[in-house]
mmCIF file of C-alpha atoms in Angstrom:
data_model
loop_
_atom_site.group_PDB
_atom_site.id
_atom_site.type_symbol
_atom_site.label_atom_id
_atom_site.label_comp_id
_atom_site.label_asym_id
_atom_site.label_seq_id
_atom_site.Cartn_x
_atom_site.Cartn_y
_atom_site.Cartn_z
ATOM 1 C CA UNK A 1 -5.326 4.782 7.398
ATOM 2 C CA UNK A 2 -6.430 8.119 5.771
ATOM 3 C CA UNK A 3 -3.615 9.518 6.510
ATOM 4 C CA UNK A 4 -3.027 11.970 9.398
ATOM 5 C CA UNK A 5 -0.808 10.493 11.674
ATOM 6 C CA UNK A 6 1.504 11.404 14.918
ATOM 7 C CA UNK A 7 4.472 10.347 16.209
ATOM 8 C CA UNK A 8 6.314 9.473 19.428
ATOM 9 C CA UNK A 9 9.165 11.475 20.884
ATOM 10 C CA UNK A 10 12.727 10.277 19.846
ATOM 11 C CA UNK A 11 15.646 8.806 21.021
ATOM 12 C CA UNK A 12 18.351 6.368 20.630
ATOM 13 C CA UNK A 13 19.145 3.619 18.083
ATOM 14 C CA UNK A 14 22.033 1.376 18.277
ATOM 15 C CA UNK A 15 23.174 -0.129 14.959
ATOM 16 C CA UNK A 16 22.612 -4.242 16.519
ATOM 17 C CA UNK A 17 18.826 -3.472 17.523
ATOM 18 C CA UNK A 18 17.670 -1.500 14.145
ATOM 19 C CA UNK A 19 19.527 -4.897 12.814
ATOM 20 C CA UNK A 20 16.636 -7.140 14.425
ATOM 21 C CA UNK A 21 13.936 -5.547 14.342
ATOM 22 C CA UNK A 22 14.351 -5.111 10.618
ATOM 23 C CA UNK A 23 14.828 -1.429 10.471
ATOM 24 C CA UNK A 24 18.782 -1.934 9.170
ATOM 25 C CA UNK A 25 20.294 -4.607 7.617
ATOM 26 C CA UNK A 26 22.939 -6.803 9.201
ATOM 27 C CA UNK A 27 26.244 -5.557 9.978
ATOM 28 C CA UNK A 28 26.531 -2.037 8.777
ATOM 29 C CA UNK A 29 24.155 -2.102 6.365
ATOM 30 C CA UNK A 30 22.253 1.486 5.618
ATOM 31 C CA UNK A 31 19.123 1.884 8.014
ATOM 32 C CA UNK A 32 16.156 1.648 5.558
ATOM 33 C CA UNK A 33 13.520 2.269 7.782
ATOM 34 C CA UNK A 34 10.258 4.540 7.205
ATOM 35 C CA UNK A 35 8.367 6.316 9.517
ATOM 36 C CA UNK A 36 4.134 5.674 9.653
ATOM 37 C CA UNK A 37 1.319 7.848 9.617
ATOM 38 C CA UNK A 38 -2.049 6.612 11.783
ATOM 39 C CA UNK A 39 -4.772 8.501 12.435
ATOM 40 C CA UNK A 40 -6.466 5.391 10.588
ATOM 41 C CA UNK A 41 -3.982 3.065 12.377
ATOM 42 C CA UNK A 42 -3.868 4.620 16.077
ATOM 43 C CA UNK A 43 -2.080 7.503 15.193
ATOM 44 C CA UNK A 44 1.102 6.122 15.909
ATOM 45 C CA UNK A 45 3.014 9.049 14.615
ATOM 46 C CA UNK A 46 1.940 12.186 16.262
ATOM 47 C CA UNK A 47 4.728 13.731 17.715
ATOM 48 C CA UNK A 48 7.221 13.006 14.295
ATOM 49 C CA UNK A 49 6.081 16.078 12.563
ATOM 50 C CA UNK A 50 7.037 17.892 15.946
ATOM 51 C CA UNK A 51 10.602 15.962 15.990
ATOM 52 C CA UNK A 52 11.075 16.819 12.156
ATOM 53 C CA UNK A 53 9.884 20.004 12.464
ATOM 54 C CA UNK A 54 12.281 20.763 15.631
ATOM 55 C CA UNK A 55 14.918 21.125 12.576
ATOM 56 C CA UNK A 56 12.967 24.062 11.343
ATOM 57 C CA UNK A 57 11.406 25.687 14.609
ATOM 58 C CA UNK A 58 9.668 23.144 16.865
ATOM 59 C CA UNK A 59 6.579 23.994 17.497
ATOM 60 C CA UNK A 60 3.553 22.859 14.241
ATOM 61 C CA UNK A 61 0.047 23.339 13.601
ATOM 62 C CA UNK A 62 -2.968 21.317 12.734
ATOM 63 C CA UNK A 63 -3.745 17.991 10.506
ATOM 64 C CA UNK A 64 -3.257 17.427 6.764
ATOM 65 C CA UNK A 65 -6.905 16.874 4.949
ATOM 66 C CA UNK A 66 -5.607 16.056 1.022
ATOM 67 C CA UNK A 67 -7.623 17.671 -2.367
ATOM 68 C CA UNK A 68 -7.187 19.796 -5.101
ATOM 69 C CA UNK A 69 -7.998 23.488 -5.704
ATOM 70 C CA UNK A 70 -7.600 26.713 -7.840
ATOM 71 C CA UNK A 71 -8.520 29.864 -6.873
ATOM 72 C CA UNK A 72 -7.287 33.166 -6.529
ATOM 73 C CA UNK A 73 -4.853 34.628 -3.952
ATOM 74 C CA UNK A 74 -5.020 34.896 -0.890
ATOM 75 C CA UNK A 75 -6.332 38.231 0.972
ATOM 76 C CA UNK A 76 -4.341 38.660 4.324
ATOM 77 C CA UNK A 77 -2.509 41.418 5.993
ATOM 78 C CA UNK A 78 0.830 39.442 5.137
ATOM 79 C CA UNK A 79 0.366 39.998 1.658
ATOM 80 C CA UNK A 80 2.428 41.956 -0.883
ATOM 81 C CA UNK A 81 2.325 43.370 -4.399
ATOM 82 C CA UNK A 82 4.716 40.975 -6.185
ATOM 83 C CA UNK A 83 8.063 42.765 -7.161
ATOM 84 C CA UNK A 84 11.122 41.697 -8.823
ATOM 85 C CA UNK A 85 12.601 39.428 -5.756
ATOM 86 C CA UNK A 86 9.837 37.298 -6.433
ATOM 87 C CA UNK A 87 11.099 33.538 -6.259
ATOM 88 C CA UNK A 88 11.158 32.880 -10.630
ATOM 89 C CA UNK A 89 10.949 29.214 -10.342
ATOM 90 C CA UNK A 90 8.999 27.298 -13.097
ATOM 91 C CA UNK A 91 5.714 25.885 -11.575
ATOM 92 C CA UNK A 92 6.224 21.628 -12.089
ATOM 93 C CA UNK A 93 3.149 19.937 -14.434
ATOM 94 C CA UNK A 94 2.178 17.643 -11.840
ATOM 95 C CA UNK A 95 -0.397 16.959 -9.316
ATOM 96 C CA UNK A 96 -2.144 20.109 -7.950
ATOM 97 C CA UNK A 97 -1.998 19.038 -3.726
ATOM 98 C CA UNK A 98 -4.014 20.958 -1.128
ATOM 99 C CA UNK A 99 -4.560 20.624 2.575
ATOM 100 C CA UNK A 100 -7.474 22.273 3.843
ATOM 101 C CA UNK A 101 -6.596 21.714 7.268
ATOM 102 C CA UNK A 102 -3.136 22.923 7.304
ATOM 103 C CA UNK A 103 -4.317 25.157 4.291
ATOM 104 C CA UNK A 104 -2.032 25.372 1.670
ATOM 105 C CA UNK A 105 -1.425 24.482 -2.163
ATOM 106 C CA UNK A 106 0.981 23.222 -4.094
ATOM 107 C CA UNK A 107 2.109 21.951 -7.065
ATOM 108 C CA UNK A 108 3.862 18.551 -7.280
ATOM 109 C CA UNK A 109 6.070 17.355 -10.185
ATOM 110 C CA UNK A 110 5.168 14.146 -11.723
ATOM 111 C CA UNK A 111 5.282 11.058 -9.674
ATOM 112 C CA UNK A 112 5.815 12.960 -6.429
ATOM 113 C CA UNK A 113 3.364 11.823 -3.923
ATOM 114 C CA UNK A 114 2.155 12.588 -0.317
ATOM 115 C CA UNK A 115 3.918 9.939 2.125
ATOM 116 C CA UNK A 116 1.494 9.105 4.789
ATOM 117 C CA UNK A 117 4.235 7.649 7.115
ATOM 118 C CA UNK A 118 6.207 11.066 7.817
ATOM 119 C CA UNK A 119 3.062 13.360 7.656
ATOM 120 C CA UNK A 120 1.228 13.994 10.747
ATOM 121 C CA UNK A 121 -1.654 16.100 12.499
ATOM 122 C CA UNK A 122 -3.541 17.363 15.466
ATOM 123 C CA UNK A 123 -2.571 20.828 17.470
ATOM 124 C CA UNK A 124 0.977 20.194 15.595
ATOM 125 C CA UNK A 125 1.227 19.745 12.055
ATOM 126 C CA UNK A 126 3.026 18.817 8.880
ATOM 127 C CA UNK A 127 3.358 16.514 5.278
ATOM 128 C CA UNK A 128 6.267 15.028 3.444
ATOM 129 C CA UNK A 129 6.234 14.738 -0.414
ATOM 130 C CA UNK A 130 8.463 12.445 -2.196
ATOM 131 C CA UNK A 131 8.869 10.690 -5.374
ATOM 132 C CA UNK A 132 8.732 7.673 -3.624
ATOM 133 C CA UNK A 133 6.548 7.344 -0.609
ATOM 134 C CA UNK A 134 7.047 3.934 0.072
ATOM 135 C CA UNK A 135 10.398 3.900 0.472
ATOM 136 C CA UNK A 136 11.391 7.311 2.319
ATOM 137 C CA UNK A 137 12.189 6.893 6.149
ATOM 138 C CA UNK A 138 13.885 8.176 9.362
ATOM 139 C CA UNK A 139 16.004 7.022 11.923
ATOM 140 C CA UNK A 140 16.128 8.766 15.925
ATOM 141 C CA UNK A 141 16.699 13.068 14.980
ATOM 142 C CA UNK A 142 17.839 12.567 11.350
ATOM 143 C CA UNK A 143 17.108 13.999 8.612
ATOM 144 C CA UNK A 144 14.578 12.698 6.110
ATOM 145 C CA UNK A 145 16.732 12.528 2.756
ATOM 146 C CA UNK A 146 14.684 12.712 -0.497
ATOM 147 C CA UNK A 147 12.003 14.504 0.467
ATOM 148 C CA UNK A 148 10.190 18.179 0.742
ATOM 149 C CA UNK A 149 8.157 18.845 4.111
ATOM 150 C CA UNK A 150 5.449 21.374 4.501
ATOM 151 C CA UNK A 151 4.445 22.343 7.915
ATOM 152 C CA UNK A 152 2.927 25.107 9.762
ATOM 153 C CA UNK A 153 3.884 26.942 13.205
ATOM 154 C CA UNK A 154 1.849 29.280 15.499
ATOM 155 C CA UNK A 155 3.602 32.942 15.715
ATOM 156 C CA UNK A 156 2.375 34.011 18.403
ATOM 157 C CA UNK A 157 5.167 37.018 18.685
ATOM 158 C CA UNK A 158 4.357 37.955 14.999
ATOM 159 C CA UNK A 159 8.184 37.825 14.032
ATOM 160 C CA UNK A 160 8.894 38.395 10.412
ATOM 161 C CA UNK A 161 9.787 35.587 7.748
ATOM 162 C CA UNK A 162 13.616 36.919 7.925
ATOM 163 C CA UNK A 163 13.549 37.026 11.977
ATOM 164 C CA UNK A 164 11.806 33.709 11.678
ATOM 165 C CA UNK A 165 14.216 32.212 9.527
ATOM 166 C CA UNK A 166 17.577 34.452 11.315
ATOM 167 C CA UNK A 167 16.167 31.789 14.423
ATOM 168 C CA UNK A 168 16.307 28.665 12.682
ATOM 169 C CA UNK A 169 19.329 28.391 10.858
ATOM 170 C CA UNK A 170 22.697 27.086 11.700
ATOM 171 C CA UNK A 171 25.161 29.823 12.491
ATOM 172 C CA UNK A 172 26.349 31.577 9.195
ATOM 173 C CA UNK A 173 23.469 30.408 7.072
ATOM 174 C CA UNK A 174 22.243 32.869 4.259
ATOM 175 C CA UNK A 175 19.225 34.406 4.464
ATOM 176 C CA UNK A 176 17.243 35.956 1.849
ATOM 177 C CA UNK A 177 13.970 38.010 1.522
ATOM 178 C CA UNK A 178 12.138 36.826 -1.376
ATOM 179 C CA UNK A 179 8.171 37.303 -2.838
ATOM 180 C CA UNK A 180 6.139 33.957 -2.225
ATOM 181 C CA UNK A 181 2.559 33.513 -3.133
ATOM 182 C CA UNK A 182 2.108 37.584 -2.983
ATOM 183 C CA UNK A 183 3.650 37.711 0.111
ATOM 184 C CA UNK A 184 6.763 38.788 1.732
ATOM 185 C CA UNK A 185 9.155 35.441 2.594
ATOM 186 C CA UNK A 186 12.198 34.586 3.565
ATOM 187 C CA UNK A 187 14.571 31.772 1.716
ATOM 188 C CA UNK A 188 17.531 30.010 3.066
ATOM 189 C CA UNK A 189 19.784 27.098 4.564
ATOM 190 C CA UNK A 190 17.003 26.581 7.055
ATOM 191 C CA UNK A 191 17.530 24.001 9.956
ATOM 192 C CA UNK A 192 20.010 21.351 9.800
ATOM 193 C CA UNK A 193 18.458 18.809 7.333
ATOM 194 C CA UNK A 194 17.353 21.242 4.989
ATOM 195 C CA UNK A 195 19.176 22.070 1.345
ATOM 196 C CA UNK A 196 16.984 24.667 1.336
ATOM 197 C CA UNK A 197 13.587 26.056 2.865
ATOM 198 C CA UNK A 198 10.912 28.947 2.505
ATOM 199 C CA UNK A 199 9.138 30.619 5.116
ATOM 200 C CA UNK A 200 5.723 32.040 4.143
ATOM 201 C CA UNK A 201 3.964 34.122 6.704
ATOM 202 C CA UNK A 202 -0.387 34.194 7.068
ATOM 203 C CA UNK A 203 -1.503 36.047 10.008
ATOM 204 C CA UNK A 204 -0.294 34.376 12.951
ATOM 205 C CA UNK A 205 0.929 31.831 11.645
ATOM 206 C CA UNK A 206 4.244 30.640 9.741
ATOM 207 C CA UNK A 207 4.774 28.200 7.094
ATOM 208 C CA UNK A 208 8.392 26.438 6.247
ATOM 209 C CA UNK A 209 8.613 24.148 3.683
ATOM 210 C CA UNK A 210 11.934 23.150 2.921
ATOM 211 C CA UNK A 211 13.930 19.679 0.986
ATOM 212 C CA UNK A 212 16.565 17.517 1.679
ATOM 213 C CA UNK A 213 17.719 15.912 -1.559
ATOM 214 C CA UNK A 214 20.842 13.849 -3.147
ATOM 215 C CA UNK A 215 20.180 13.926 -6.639
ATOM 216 C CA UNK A 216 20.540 17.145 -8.601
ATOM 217 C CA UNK A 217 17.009 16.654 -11.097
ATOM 218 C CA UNK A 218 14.898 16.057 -7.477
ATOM 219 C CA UNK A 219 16.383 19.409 -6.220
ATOM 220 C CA UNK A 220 15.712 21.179 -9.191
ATOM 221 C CA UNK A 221 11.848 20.192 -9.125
ATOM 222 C CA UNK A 222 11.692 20.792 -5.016
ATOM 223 C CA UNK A 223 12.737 24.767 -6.003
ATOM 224 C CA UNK A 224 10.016 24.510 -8.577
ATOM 225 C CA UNK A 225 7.377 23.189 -5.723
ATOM 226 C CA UNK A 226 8.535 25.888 -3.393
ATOM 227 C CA UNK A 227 8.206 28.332 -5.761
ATOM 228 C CA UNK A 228 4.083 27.212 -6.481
ATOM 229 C CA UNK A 229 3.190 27.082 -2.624
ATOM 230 C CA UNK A 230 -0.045 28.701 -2.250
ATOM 231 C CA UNK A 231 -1.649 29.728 0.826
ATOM 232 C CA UNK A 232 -5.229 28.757 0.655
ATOM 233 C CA UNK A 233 -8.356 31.764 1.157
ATOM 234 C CA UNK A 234 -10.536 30.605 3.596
ATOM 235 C CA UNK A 235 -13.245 29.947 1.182
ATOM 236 C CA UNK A 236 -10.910 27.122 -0.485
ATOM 237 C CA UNK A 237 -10.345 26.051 2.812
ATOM 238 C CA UNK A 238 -13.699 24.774 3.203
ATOM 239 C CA UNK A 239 -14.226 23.681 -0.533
ATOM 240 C CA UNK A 240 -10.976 20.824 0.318
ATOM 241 C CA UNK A 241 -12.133 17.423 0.223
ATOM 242 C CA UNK A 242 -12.233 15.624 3.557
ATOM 243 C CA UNK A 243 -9.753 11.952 3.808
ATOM 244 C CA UNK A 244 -11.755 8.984 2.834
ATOM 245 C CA UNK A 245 -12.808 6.945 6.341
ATOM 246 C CA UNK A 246 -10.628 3.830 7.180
ATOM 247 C CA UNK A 247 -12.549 1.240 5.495
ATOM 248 C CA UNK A 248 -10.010 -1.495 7.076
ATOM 249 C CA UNK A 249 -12.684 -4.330 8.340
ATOM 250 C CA UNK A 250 -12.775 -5.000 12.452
ATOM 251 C CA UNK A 251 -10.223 -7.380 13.614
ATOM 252 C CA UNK A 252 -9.321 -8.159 17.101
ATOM 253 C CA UNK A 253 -6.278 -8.351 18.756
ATOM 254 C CA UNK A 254 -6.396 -12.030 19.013
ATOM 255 C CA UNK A 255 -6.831 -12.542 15.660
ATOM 256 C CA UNK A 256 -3.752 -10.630 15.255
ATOM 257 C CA UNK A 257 -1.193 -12.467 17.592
ATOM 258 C CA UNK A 258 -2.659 -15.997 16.115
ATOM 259 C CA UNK A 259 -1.804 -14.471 12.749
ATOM 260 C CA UNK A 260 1.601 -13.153 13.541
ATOM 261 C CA UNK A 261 2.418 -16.888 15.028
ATOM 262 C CA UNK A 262 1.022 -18.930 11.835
ATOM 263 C CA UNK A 263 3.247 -16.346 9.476
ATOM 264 C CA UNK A 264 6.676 -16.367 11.481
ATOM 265 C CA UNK A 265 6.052 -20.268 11.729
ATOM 266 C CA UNK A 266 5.742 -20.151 8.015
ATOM 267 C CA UNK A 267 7.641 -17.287 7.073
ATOM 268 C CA UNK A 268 5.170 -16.050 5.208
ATOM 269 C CA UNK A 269 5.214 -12.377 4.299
ATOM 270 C CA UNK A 270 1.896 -12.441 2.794
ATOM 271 C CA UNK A 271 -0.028 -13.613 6.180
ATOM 272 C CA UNK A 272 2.503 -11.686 8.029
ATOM 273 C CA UNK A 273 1.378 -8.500 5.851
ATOM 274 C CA UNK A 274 -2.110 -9.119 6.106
ATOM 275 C CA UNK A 275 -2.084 -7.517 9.437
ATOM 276 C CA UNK A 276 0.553 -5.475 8.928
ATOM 277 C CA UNK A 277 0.022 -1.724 9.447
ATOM 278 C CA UNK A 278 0.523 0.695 6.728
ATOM 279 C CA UNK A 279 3.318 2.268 8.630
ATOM 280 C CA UNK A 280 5.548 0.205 11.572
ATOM 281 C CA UNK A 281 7.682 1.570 14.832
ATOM 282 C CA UNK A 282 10.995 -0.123 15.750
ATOM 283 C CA UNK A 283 12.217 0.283 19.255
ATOM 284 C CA UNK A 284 14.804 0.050 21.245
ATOM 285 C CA UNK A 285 14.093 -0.721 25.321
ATOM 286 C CA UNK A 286 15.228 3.072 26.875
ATOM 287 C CA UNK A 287 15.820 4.098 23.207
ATOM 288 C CA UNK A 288 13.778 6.243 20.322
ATOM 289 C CA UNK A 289 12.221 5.120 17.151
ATOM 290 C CA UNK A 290 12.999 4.125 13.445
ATOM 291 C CA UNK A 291 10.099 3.928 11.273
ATOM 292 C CA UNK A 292 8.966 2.369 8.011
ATOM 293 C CA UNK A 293 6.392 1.716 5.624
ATOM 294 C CA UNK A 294 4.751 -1.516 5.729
ATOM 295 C CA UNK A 295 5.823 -2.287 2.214
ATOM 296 C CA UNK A 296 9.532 -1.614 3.458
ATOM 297 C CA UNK A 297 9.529 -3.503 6.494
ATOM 298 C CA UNK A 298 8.487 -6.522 4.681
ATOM 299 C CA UNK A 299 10.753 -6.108 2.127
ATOM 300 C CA UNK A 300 13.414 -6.236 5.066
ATOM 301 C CA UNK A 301 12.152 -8.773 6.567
ATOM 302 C CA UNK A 302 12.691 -10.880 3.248
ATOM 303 C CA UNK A 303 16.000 -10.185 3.546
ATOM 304 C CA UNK A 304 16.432 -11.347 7.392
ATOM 305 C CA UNK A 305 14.553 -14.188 6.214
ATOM 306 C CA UNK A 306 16.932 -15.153 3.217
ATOM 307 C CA UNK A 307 19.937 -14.329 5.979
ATOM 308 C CA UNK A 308 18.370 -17.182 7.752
ATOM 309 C CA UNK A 309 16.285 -15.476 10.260
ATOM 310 C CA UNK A 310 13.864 -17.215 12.710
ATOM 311 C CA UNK A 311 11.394 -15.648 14.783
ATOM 312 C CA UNK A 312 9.194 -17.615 16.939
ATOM 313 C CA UNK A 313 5.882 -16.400 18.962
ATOM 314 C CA UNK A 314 3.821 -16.360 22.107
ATOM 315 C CA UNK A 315 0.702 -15.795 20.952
ATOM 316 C CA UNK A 316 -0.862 -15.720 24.823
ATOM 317 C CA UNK A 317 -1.178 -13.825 26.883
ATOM 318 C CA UNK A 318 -1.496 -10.543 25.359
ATOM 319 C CA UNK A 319 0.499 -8.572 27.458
ATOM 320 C CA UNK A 320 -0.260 -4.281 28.397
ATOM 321 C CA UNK A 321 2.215 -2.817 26.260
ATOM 322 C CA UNK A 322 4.118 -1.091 29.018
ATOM 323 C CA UNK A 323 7.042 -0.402 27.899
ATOM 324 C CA UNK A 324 5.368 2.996 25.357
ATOM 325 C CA UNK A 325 2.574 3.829 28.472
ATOM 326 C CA UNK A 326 -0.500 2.559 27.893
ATOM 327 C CA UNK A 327 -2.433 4.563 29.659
ATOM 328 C CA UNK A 328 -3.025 7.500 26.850
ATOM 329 C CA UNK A 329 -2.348 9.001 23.867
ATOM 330 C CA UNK A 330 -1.524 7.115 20.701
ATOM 331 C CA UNK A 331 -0.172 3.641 22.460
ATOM 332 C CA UNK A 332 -3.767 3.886 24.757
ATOM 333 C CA UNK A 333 -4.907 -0.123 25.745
ATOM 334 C CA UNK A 334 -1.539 -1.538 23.340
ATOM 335 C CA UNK A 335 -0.793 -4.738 23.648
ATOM 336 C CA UNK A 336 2.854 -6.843 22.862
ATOM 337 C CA UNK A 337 3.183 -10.113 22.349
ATOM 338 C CA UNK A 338 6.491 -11.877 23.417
ATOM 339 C CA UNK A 339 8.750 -13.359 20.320
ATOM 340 C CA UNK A 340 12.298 -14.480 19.898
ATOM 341 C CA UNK A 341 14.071 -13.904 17.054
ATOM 342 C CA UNK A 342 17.416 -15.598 16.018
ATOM 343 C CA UNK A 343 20.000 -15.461 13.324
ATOM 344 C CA UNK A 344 22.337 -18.736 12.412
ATOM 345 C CA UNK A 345 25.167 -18.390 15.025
ATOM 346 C CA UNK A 346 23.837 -15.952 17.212
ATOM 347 C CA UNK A 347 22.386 -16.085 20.573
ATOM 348 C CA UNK A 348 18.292 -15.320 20.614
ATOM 349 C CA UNK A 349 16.952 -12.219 21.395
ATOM 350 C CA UNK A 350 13.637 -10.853 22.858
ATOM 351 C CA UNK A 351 11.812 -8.958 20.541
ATOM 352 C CA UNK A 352 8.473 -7.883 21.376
ATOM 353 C CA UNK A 353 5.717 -7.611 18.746
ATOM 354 C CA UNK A 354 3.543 -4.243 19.264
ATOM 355 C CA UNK A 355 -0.151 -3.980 18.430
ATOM 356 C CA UNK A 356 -2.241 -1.335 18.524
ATOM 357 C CA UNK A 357 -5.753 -0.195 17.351
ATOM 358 C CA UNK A 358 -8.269 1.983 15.438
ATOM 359 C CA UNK A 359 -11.156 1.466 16.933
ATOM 360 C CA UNK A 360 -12.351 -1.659 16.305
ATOM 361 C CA UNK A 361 -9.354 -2.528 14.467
ATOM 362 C CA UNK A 362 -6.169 -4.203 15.800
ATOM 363 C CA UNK A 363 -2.812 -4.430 13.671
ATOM 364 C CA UNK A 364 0.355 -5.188 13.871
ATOM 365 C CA UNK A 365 2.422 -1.585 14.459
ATOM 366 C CA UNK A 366 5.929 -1.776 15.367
ATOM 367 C CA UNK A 367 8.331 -4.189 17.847
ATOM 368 C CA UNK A 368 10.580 -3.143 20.610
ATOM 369 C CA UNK A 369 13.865 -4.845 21.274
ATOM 370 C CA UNK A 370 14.547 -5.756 24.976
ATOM 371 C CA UNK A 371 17.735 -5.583 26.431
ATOM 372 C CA UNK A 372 16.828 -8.459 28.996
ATOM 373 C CA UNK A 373 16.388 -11.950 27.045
#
């Protein structure tokens, strides 16, 4: 899936169903779940960058497009003569990242990456770095630990970086005015999964970028990304590279539910995977998401597995996929398929397994745990 992706609206977990469905281990165990990006897989995720980005404002812009760029600043009224409260942060030797869409620049430190399963586009807009994409998730309205977002907000009442910020922030938080990119920002304890965050003004529009981060090195190199962001001239806008097309062959959604029955029969991750999508939804019936890479959910589901997990599944009928409205948007013509999973001791439960498509391919996106058996 080239990456942009969206994201449904959230709600709320409870510790048994992320359990089943994979997202959590068994009996307490820390929710390792990852959200998914899917423009090229249905975009599954569009309305997680607006979730996220609720923390910060609540209201983002348009889709990520990835590439690399140098040029020189941009012109735009916001702009500044720097001066000495510019932010002094060492620029990282990394990858140079730039979204023509969203239009911005940035430099990442070595290893960070672009995680396709928090970042999202579409009228609403943002992307998640992290030095380990694969394994970064979220869980209902938390926060995303261990990683930096950028994102980008209409302003329609042209309020400054500081007023901007002033309307973000938890009560108390400090609030600085600081020299970005040229222009005149505002730093601070932005939003209430943030260690820290920027916001960078162009034209009518605002940019926050901000990190949440345990480990003392990974904060260190977020302040040096903050201190690099860039926003893009129009001219560099349109020199961007465009995502690379979904090159994921057609499958149908048949294919898919006889698939998911041979692998559970099995247990086999590798047949299970092969019609995995890149990034997988967890549900509870009445309740919001968890989210996780494909990588991760397998890796989780190796663990129910080893715990002595059994799943078994109705491959027919394919069933509307009711339950996350069919009828438009990202879940338009979804179809579930029923299963039952089991652990030693423990009375079955009705899981259903979600698929979804991009255009003439069907995958296996997320599950949704029933309360009625």
């Amino acid at each position: 899936m080239p990456d942009n992706a969206t994201c449904p609206a959230v709600g709320r977990h409870t510790a048994r169903g992320q359990r089943e469905l994979g997202v959590e281990h068994r009996q307490g165990r820390t929710n390792q779940m990852k959200v998914r990006s899917a423009q090229s897989n249905m975009h599954l995720f569009k309305r997680l960058g607006v979730a996220l980005a609720v923390l910060l404002s609540g209201c983002v812009a348009a889709g990520p497009t990835p590439g690399v760029g140098s040029a020189p600043p941009s012109s735009s009224p916001n702009s500044v003569a720097p001066s000495a409260s510019a932010l002094a942060l060492a620029t990282p030797k990394g990858a140079t990242y730039a979204s023509g869409a969203l239009g911005y620049r940035l430099e990442l430190p070595p290893g960070w990456q672009r995680a396709p399963c928090l970042s999202n586009a579409g009228p609403a807009g943002s992307e998640w770095f992290t030095p380990q994409p694969d394994r970064a998730g979220f869980v209902d309205m938390g926060g995303v630990p261990n990683a930096l977002s950028v994102s980008v907000h209409a302003n329609p009442k042209g309020l400054t970086p500081r007023e901007w910020a002033r309307g973000a922030a938890p009560l108390g938080s400090r609030i600085e005015d600081v020299i970005i990119d040229g222009r005149q920002a505002a730093r601070g304890g932005i939003g209430v999964y943030q260690d820290e965050a920027i916001v960078v003004p162009d034209a009518d529009r605002m940019f926050v970028v901000g990190y949440l981060f345990t480990d003392e090195v990974r904060k260190r190199e977020a302040q040096a990304v903050l201190g690099s962001f860039h926003v893009l001239t129009s001219a560099e806008r349109l020199a961007a590279p465009t995502p690379t097309p979904d090159s994921t062959p057609a499958r149908s959604a048949e294919s898919v539910a006889d698939t998911l029955a041979d692998g559970f029969a099995r247990r086999d991750l590798g047949v299970l995977g092969s019609v995995l999508a890149p990034c997988v939804m967890s549900y509870n019936e009445g309740g919001g998401p968890g989210g996780s890479a494909g990588a991760l959910f397998l890796d989780t589901l190796r663990d129910q597995f080893a715990r002595g997990l059994s799943v078994s599944v109705k491959a027919r009928p394919l069933r509307p996929g009711l339950f996350l409205g069919q009828a438009s948007g990202a879940f338009a013509g979804s179809l579930t398929l029923d299963a039952t999973w089991a652990y030693p001791g423990e009375p079955p439960r009705r899981i259903d397994l979600l698929l979804a498509h991009q255009g003439d391919t069907w995958s296996w996106v997320g599950t949704v745990i029933r309360f009625g058996n």
